[in-house]
Coordinates of C-alpha atoms and ligand atoms in Angstrom, one line a residue:
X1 CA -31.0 -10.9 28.2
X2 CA -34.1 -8.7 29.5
X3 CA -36.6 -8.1 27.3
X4 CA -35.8 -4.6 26.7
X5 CA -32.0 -5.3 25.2
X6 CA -33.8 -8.0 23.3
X7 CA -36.3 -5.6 21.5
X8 CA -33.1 -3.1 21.1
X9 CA -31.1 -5.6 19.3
X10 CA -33.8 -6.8 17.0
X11 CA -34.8 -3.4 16.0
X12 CA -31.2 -2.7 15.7
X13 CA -30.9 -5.6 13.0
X14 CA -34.1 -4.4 11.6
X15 CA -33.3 -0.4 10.9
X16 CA -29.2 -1.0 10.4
X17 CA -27.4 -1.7 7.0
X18 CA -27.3 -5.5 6.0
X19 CA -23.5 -7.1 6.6
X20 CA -23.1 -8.6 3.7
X21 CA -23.3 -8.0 0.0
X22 CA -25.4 -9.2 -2.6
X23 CA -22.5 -10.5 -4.7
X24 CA -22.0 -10.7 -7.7
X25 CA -24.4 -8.4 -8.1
X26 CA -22.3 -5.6 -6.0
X27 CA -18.9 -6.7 -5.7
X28 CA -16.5 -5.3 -3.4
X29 CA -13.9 -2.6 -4.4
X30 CA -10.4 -4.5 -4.6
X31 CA -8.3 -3.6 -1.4
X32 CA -5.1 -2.6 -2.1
X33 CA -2.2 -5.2 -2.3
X34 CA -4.6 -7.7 -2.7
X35 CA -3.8 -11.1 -4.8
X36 CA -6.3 -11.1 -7.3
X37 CA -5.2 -12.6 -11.2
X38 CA -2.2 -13.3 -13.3
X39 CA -2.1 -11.5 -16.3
X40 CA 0.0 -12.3 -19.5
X41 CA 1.3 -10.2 -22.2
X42 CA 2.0 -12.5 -24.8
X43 CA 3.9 -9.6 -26.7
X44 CA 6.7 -9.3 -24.5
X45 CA 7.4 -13.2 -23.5
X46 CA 10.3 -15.0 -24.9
X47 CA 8.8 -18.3 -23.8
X48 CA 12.2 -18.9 -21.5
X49 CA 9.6 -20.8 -19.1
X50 CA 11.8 -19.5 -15.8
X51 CA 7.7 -19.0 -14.8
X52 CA 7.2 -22.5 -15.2
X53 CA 10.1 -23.5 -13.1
X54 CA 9.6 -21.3 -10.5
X55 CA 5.7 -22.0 -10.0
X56 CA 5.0 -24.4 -6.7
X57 CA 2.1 -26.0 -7.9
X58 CA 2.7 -26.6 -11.8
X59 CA -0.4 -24.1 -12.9
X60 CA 2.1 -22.7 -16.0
X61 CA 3.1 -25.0 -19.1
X62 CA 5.5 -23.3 -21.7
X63 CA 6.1 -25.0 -24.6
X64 CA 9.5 -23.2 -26.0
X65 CA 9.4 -24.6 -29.4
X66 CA 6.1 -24.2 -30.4
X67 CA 5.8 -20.5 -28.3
X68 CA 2.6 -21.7 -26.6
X69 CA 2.1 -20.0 -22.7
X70 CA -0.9 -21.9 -20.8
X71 CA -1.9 -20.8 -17.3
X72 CA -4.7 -23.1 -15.4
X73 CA -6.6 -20.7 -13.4
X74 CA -7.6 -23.7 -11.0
X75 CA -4.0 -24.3 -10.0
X76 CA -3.0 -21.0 -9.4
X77 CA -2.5 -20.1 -5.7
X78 CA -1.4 -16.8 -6.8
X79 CA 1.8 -16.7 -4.9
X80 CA 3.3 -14.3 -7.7
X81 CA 6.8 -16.5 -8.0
X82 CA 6.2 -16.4 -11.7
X83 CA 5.7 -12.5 -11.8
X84 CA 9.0 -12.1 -9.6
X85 CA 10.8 -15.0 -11.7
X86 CA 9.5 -13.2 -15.5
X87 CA 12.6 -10.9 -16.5
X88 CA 10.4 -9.5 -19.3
X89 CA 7.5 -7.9 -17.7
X90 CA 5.3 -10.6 -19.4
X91 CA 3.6 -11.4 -16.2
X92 CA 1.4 -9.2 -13.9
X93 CA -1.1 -9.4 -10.7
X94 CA -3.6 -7.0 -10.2
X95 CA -5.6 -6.8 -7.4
X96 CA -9.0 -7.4 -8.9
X97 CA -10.8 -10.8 -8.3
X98 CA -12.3 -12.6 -11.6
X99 CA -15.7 -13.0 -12.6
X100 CA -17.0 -16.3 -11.0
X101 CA -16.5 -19.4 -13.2
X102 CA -18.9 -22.1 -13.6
X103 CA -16.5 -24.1 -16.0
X104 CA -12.8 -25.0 -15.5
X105 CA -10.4 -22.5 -17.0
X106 CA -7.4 -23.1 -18.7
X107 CA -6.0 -20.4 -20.5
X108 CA -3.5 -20.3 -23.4
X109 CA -1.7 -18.1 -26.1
X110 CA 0.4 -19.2 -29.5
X111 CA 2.1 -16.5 -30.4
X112 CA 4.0 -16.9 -33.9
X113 CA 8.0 -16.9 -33.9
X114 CA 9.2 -13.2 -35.4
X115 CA 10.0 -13.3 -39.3
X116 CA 14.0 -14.3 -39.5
X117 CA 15.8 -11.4 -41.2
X118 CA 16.1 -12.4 -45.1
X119 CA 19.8 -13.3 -46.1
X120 CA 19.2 -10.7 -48.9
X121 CA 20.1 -7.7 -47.2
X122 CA 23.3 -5.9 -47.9
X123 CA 26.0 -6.2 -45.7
X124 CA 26.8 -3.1 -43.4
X125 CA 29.7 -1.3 -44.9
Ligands
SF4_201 S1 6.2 -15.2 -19.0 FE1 8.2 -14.4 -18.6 S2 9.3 -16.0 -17.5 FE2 7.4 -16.9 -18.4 S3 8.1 -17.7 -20.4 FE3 7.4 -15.7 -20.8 S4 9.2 -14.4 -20.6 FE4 9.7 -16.3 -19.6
SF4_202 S1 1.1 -17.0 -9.0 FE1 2.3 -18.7 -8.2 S2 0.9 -20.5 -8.5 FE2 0.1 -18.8 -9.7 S3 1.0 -19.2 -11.8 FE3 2.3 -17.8 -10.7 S4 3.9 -19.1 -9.7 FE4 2.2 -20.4 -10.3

């Protein structure tokens, strides 16, 4: 490389925008489509646990019983078999990356069984 290309390029490199970004302090905009985080709504699941069965590598426990839905973060290869496999809508991806984590993450929700209808109401007519 003559001397003249050299001084190009390194001017170039001086004067042009840097190529990377200062994440996290300016994070990207999510690209469209892209896999980013599961999302529960723990007022539409039944706690069927069809997610659990259907996820490859075991991130989802579902506890039927006790209606407890736990998601390990870690695990998650965000494949979105569980969103395909949830019936209810309970389960979502959006394309937005998390906040970087500096602590394992294991999330979970209890969500209390629905009030059984008393056995004093009066019979429909
Ligand atoms: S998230 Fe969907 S598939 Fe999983 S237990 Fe709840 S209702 Fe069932
Ligand atoms: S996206 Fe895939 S790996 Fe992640 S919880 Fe759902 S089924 Fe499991």
């Amino acid at each position: 490389m003559g001397l003249g290309k050299l001084s190009f390029t390194a001017l170039k490199g001086v004067f042009s925008k840097p190529a990377t970004r200062r994440y996290p302090f300016e994070a990207r905009p999510p690209i469209a489509k892209s896999r980013g985080r599961i999302h529960f709504d723990d007022g539409k699941c039944t706690y069927c646990s069809l997610c659990e069965l259907k996820c490859p590598p075991d991130a989802i426990k579902v506890d039927r019983q006790g209606r407890v839905f736990a998601i390990d973060h870690l695990l998650c290869i965000l494949c979105g078999a569980c969103v395909e496999a949830c019936q209810k809508g309970s389960l979502s991806m959006d394309a937005k990356h998390g906040e970087p984590w500096t602590e394992k993450q294991k999330l979970s929700w209890h969500t209390e069984a629905p009030p059984k209808p008393s056995g004093d109401a009066a019979p429909k007519a």
